[in-house]
PDB file of C-alpha atoms in Angstrom:
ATOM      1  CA  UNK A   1       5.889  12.205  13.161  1.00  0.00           C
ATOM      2  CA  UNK A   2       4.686  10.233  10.124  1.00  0.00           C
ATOM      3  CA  UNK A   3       3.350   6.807  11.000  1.00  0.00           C
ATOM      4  CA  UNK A   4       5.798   5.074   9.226  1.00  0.00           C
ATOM      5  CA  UNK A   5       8.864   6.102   8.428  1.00  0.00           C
ATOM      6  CA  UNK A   6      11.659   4.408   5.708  1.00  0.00           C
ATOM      7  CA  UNK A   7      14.705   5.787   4.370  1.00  0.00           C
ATOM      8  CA  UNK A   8      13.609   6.660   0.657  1.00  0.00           C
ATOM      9  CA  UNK A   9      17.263   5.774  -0.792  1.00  0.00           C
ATOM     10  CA  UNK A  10      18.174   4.831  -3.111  1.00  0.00           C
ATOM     11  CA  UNK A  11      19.576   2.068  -2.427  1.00  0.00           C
ATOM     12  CA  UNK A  12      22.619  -0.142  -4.515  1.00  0.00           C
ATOM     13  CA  UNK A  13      23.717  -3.064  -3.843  1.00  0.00           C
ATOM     14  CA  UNK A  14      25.850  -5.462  -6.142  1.00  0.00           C
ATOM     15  CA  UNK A  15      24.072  -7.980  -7.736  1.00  0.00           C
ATOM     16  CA  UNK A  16      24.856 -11.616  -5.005  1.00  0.00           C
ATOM     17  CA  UNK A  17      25.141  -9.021  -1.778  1.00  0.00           C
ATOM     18  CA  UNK A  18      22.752  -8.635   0.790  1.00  0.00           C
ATOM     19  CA  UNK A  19      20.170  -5.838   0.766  1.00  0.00           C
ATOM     20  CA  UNK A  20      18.676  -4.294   3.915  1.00  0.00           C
ATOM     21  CA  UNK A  21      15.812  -2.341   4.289  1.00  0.00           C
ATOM     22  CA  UNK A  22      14.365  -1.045   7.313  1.00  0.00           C
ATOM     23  CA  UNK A  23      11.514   1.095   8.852  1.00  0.00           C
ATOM     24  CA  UNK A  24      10.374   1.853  12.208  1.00  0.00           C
ATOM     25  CA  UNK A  25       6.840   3.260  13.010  1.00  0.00           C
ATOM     26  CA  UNK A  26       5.045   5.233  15.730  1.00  0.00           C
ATOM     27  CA  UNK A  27       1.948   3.359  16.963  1.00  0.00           C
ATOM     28  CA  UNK A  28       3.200   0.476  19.577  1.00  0.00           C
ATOM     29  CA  UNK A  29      -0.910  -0.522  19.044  1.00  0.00           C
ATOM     30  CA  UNK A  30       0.390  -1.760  15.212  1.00  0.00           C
ATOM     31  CA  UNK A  31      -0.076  -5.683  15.208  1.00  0.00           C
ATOM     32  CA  UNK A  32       0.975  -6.268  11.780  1.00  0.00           C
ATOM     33  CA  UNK A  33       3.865  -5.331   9.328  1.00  0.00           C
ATOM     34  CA  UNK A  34       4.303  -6.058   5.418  1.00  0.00           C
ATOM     35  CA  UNK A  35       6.612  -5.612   2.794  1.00  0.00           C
ATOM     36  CA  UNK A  36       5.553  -5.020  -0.432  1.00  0.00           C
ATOM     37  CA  UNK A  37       7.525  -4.841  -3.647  1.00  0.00           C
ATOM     38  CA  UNK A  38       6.537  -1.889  -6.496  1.00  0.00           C
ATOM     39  CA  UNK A  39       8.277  -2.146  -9.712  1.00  0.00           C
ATOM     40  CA  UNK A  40       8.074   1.010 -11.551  1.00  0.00           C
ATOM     41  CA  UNK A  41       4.745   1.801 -12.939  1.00  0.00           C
ATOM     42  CA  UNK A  42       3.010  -1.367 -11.322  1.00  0.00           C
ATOM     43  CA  UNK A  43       0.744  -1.538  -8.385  1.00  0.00           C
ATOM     44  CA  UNK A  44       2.448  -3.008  -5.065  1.00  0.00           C
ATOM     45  CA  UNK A  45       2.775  -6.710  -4.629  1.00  0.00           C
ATOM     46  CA  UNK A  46       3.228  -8.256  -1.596  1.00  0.00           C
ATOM     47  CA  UNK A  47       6.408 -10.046  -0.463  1.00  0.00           C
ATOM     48  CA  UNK A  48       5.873 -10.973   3.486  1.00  0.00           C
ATOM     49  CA  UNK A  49       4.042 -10.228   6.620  1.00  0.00           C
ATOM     50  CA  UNK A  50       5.291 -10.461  10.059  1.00  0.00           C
ATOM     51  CA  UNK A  51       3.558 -10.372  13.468  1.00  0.00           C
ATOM     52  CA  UNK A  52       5.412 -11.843  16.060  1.00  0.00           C
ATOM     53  CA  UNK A  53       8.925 -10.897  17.362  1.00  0.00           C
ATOM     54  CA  UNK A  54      12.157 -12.590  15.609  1.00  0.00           C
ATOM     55  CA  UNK A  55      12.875 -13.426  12.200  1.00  0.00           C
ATOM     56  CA  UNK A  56      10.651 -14.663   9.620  1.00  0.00           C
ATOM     57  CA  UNK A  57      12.598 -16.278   6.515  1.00  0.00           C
ATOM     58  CA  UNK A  58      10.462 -17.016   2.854  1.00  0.00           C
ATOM     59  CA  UNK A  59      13.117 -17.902   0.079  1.00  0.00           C
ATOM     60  CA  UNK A  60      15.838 -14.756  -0.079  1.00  0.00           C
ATOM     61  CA  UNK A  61      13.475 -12.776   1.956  1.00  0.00           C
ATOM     62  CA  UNK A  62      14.141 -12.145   5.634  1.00  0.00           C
ATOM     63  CA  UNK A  63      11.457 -10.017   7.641  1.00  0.00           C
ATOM     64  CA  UNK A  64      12.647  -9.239  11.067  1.00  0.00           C
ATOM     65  CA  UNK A  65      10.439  -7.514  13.931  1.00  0.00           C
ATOM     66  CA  UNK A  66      11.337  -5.617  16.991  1.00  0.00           C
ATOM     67  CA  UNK A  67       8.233  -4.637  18.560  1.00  0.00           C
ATOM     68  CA  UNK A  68       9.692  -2.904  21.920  1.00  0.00           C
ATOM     69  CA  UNK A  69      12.163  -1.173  19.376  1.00  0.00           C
ATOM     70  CA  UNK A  70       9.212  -0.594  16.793  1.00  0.00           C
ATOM     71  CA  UNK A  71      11.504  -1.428  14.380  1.00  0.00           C
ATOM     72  CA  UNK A  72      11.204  -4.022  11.235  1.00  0.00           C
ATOM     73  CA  UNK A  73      13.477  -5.013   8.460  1.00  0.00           C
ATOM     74  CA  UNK A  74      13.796  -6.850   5.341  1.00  0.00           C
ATOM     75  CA  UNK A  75      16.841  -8.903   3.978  1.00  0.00           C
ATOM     76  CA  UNK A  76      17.028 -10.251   0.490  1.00  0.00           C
ATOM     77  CA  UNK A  77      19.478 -12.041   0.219  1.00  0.00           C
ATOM     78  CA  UNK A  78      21.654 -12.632  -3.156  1.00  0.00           C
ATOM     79  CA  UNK A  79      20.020 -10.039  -4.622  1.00  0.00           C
ATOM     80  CA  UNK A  80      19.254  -9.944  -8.175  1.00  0.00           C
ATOM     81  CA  UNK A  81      18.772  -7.571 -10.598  1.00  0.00           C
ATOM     82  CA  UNK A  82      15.502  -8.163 -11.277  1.00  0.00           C
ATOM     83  CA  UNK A  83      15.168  -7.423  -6.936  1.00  0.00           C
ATOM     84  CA  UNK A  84      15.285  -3.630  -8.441  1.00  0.00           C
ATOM     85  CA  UNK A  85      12.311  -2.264  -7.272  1.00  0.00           C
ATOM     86  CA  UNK A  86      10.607   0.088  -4.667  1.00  0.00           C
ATOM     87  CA  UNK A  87       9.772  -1.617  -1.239  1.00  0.00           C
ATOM     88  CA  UNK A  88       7.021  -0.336   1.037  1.00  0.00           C
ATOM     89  CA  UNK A  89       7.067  -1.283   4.795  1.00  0.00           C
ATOM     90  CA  UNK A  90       3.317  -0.754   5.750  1.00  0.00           C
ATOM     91  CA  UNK A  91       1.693  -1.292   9.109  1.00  0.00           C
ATOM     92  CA  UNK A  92      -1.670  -2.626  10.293  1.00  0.00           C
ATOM     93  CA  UNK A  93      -3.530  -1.748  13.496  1.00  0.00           C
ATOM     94  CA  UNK A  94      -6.183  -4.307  14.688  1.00  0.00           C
ATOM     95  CA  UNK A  95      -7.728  -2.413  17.300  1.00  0.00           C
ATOM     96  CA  UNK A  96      -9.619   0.792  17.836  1.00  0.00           C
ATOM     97  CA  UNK A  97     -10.916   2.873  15.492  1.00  0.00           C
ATOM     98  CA  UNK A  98      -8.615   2.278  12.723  1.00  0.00           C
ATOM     99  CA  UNK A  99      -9.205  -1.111  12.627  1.00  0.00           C
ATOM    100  CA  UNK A 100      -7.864  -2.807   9.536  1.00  0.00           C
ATOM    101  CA  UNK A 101      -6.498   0.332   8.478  1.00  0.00           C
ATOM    102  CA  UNK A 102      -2.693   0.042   6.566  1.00  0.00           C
ATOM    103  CA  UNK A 103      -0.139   2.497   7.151  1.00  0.00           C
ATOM    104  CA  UNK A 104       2.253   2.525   4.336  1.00  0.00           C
ATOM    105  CA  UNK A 105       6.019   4.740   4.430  1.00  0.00           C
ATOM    106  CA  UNK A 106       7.172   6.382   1.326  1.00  0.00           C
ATOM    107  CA  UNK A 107       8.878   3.473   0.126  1.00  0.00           C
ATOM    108  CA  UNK A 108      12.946   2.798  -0.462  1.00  0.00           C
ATOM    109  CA  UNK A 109      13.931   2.337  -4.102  1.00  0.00           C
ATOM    110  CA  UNK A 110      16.412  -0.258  -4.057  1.00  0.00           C
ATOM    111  CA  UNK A 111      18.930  -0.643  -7.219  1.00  0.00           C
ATOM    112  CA  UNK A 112      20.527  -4.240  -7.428  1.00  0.00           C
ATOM    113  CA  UNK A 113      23.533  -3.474 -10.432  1.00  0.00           C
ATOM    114  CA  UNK A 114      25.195  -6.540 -12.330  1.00  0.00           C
TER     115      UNK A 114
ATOM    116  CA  UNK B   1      -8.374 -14.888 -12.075  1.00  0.00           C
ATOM    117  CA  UNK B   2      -9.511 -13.364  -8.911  1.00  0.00           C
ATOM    118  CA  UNK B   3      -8.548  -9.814  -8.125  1.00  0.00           C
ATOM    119  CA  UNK B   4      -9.408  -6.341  -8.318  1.00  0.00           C
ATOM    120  CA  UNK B   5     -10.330  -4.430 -11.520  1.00  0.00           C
ATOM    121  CA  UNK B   6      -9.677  -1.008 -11.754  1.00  0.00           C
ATOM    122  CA  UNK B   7     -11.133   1.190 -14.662  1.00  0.00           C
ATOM    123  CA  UNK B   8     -10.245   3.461 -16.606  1.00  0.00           C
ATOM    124  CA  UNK B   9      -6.222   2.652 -16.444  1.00  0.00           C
ATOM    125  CA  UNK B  10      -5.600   6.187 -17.446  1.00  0.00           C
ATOM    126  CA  UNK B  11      -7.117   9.347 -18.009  1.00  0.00           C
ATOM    127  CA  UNK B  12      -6.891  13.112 -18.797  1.00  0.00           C
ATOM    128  CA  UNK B  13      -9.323  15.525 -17.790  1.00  0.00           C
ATOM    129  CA  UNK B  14     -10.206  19.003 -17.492  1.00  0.00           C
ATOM    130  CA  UNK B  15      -9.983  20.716 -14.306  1.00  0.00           C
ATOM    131  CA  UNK B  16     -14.075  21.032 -13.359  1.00  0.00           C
ATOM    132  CA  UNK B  17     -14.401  17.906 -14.549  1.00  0.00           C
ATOM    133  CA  UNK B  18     -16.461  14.996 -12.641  1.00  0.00           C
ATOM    134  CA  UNK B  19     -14.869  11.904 -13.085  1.00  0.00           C
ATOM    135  CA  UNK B  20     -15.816   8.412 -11.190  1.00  0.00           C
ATOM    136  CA  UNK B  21     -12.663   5.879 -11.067  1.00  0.00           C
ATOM    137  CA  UNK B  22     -13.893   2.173 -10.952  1.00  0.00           C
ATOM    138  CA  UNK B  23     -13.169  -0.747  -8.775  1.00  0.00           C
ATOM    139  CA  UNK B  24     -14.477  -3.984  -8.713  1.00  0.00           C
ATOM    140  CA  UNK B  25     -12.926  -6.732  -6.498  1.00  0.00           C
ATOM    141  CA  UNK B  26     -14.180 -11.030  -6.780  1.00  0.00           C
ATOM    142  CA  UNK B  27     -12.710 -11.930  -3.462  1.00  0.00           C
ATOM    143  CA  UNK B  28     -15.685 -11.377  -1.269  1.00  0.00           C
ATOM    144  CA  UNK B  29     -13.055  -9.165   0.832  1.00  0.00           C
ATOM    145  CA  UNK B  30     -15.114  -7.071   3.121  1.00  0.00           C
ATOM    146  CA  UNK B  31     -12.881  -3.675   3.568  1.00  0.00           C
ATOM    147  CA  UNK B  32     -12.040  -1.943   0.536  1.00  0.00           C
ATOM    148  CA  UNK B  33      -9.973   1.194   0.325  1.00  0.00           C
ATOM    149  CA  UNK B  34      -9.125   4.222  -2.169  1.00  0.00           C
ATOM    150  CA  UNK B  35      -5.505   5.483  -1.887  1.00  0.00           C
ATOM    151  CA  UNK B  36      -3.616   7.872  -4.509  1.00  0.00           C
ATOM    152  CA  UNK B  37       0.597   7.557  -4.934  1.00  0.00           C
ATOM    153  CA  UNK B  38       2.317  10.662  -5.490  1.00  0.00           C
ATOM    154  CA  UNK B  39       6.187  10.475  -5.943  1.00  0.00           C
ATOM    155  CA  UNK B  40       7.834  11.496  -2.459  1.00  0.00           C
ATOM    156  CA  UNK B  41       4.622  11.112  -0.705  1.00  0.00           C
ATOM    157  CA  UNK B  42       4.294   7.535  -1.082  1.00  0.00           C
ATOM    158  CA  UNK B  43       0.898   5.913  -0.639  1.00  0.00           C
ATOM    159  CA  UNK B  44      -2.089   8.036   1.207  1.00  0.00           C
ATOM    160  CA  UNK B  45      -5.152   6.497   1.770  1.00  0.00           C
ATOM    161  CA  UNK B  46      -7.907   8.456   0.357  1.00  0.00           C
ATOM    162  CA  UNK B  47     -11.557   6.532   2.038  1.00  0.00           C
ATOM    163  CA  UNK B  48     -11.767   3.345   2.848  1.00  0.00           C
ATOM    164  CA  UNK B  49     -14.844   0.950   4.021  1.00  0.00           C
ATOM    165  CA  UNK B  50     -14.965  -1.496   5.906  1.00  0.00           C
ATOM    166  CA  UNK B  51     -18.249  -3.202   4.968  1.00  0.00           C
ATOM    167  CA  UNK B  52     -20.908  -2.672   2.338  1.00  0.00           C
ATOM    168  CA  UNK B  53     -22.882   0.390   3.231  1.00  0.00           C
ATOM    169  CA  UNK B  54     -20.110   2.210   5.467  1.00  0.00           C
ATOM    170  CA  UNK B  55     -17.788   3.942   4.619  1.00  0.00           C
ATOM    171  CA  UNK B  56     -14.867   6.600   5.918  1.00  0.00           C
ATOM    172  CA  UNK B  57     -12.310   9.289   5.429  1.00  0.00           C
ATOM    173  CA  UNK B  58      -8.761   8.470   4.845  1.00  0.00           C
ATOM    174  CA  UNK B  59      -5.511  10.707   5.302  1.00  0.00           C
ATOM    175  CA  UNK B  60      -6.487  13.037   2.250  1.00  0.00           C
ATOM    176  CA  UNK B  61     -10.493  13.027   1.790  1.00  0.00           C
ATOM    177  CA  UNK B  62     -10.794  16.633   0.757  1.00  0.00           C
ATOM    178  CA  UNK B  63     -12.765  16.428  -2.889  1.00  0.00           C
ATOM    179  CA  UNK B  64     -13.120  12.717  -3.155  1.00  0.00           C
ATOM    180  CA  UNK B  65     -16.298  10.966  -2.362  1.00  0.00           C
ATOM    181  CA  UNK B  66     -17.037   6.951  -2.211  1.00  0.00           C
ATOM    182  CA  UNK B  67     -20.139   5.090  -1.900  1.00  0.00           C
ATOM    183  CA  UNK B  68     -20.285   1.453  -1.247  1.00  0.00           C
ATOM    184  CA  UNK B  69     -23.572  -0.506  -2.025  1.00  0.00           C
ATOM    185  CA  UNK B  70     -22.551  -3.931  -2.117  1.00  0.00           C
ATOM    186  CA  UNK B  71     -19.765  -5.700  -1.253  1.00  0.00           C
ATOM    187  CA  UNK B  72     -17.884  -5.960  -4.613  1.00  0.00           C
ATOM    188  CA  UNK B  73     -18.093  -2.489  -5.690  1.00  0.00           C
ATOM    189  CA  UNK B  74     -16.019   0.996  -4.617  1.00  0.00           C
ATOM    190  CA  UNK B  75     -16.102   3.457  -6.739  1.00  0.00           C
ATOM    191  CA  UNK B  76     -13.995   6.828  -6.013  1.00  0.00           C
ATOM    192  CA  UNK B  77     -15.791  10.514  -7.497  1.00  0.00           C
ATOM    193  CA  UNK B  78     -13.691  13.172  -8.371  1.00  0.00           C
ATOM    194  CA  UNK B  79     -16.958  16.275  -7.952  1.00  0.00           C
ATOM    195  CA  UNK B  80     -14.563  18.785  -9.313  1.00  0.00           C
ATOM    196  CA  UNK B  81     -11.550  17.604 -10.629  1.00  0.00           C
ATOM    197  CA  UNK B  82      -8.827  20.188  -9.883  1.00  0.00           C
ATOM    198  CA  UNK B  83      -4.697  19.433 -10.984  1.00  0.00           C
ATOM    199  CA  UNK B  84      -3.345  18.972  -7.663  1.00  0.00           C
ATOM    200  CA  UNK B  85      -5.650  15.551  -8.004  1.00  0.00           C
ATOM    201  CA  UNK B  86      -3.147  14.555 -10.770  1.00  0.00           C
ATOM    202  CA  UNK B  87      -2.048  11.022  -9.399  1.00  0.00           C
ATOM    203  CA  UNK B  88      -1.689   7.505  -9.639  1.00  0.00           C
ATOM    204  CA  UNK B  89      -4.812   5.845  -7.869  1.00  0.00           C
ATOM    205  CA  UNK B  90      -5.345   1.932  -6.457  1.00  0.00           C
ATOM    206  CA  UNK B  91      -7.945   0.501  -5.387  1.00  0.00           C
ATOM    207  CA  UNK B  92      -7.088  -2.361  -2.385  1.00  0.00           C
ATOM    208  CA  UNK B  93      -9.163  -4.826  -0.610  1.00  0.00           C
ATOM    209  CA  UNK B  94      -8.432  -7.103   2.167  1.00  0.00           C
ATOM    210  CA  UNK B  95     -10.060  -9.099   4.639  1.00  0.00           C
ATOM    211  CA  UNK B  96     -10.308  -6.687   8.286  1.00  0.00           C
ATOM    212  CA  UNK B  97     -10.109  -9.894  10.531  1.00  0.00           C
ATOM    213  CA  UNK B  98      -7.214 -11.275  11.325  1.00  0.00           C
ATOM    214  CA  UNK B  99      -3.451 -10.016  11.355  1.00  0.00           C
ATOM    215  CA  UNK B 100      -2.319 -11.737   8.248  1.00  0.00           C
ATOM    216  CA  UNK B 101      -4.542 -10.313   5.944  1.00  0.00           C
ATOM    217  CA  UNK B 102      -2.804  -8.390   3.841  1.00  0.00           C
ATOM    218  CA  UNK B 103      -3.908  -5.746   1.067  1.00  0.00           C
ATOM    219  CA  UNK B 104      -4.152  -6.834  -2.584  1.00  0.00           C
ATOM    220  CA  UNK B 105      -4.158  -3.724  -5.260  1.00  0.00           C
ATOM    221  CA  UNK B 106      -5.730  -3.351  -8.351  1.00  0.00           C
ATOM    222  CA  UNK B 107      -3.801  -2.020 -11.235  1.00  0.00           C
ATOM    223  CA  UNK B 108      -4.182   1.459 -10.744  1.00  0.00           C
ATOM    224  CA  UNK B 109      -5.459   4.358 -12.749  1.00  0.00           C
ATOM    225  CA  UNK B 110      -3.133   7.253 -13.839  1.00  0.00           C
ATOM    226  CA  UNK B 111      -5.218  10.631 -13.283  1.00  0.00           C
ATOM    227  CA  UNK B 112      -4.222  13.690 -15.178  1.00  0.00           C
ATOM    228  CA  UNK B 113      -5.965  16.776 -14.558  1.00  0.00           C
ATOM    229  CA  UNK B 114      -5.243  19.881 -16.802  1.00  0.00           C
TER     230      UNK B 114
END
């Protein structure tokens, strides 16, 4: 089982509806959780972090965390065109011998159309 | 601006080849790490460090080497370049302490090997 797994999409979505992207992950030792955004032919950029349980809200962006479910989302909400992009849940361990150490999924390409 | 610079941004090369990808990060960050993106793999971490003078293997080591003598510096050393190293590579930094330390990237460097 891969450490972190995403549906790879794509993903559509009409440009003012609500875009979800999730991805769950093996380790229950992972701490931390990211979302970063990848437009085609750039390097990732980073959107949000979470680390505790619940909902974390930045703008559009929702990141929500289920840790007993090892489960974590993002919402954008009212997407936007320009929200086309590839979106990488990656995971962080802060223990042991992988300390520091990301684990990224294969990414979902998300397509927001006018 | 503060970042990471990666050099050269692309490349071709002949399989035998040695060829030593550059990264150079300002952010006094002390873990550094090497990964390559290949489409539907996603991003695989290559070797990583955690500190100047360490350093370790990754998800895909096999014909990559690193060295890290200071702290700004990780370059990534192709021995024997072969074409299943064709790839797009980043270089990422972060800070190991703490949970909200996220990765930043470099531009990346697009590897062809014929």
């Amino acid at each position: 089982q891969k450490e972190v797994e995403q549906n790879s999409g794509p993903l559509s979505v009409p440009e003012g509806a609500i875009a979800s992207l999730n991805c769950t992950y093996s380790d229950r030792g992972s701490q931390s959780f990211f979302w970063y955004r990848q437009y085609s032919g750039k390097s990732p950029e980073l959107i949000m972090f979470i680390y505790s349980n619940g909902d974390k809200e930045d703008g559009r962006f929702t990141a929500q965390l289920n840790k007993a479910s090892q489960y974590v989302s993002l919402l954008i909400r009212d997407s936007q065109p320009s929200d086309s992009a590839t979106y990488l849940c990656a995971v962080k361990r802060d223990r042991g011998s992988t300390l520091g150490r990301l684990y990224f999924g294969r990414g979902t390409q998300l397509t927001v159309w006018p | 601006i503060a970042g990471i610079t990666q050099a050269p941004t692309s490349q071709i090369l002949a399989a035998g080849r040695r060829m030593t990808l550059r990264c150079t990060q300002d952010m006094r960050h002390n873990a550094m790490y090497w990964y390559r993106q290949d489409l539907g793999l996603g991003l695989r971490l290559i070797h990583y460090s955690n500190t100047a003078g360490t350093t370790g293997k990754g998800e895909v080591p096999d014909g990559y080497s690193v060295s890290r003598a200071n702290t700004d510096d990780f370059p990534l050393t192709l021995a024997s370049a072969v074409p299943s190293q064709t790839s797009v590579y980043f270089c990422a930094s972060s800070e190991i302490q703490g949970s909200n330390s996220p990765l930043h990237f470099g531009n990346g460097t697009r590897l062809t090997v014929t």
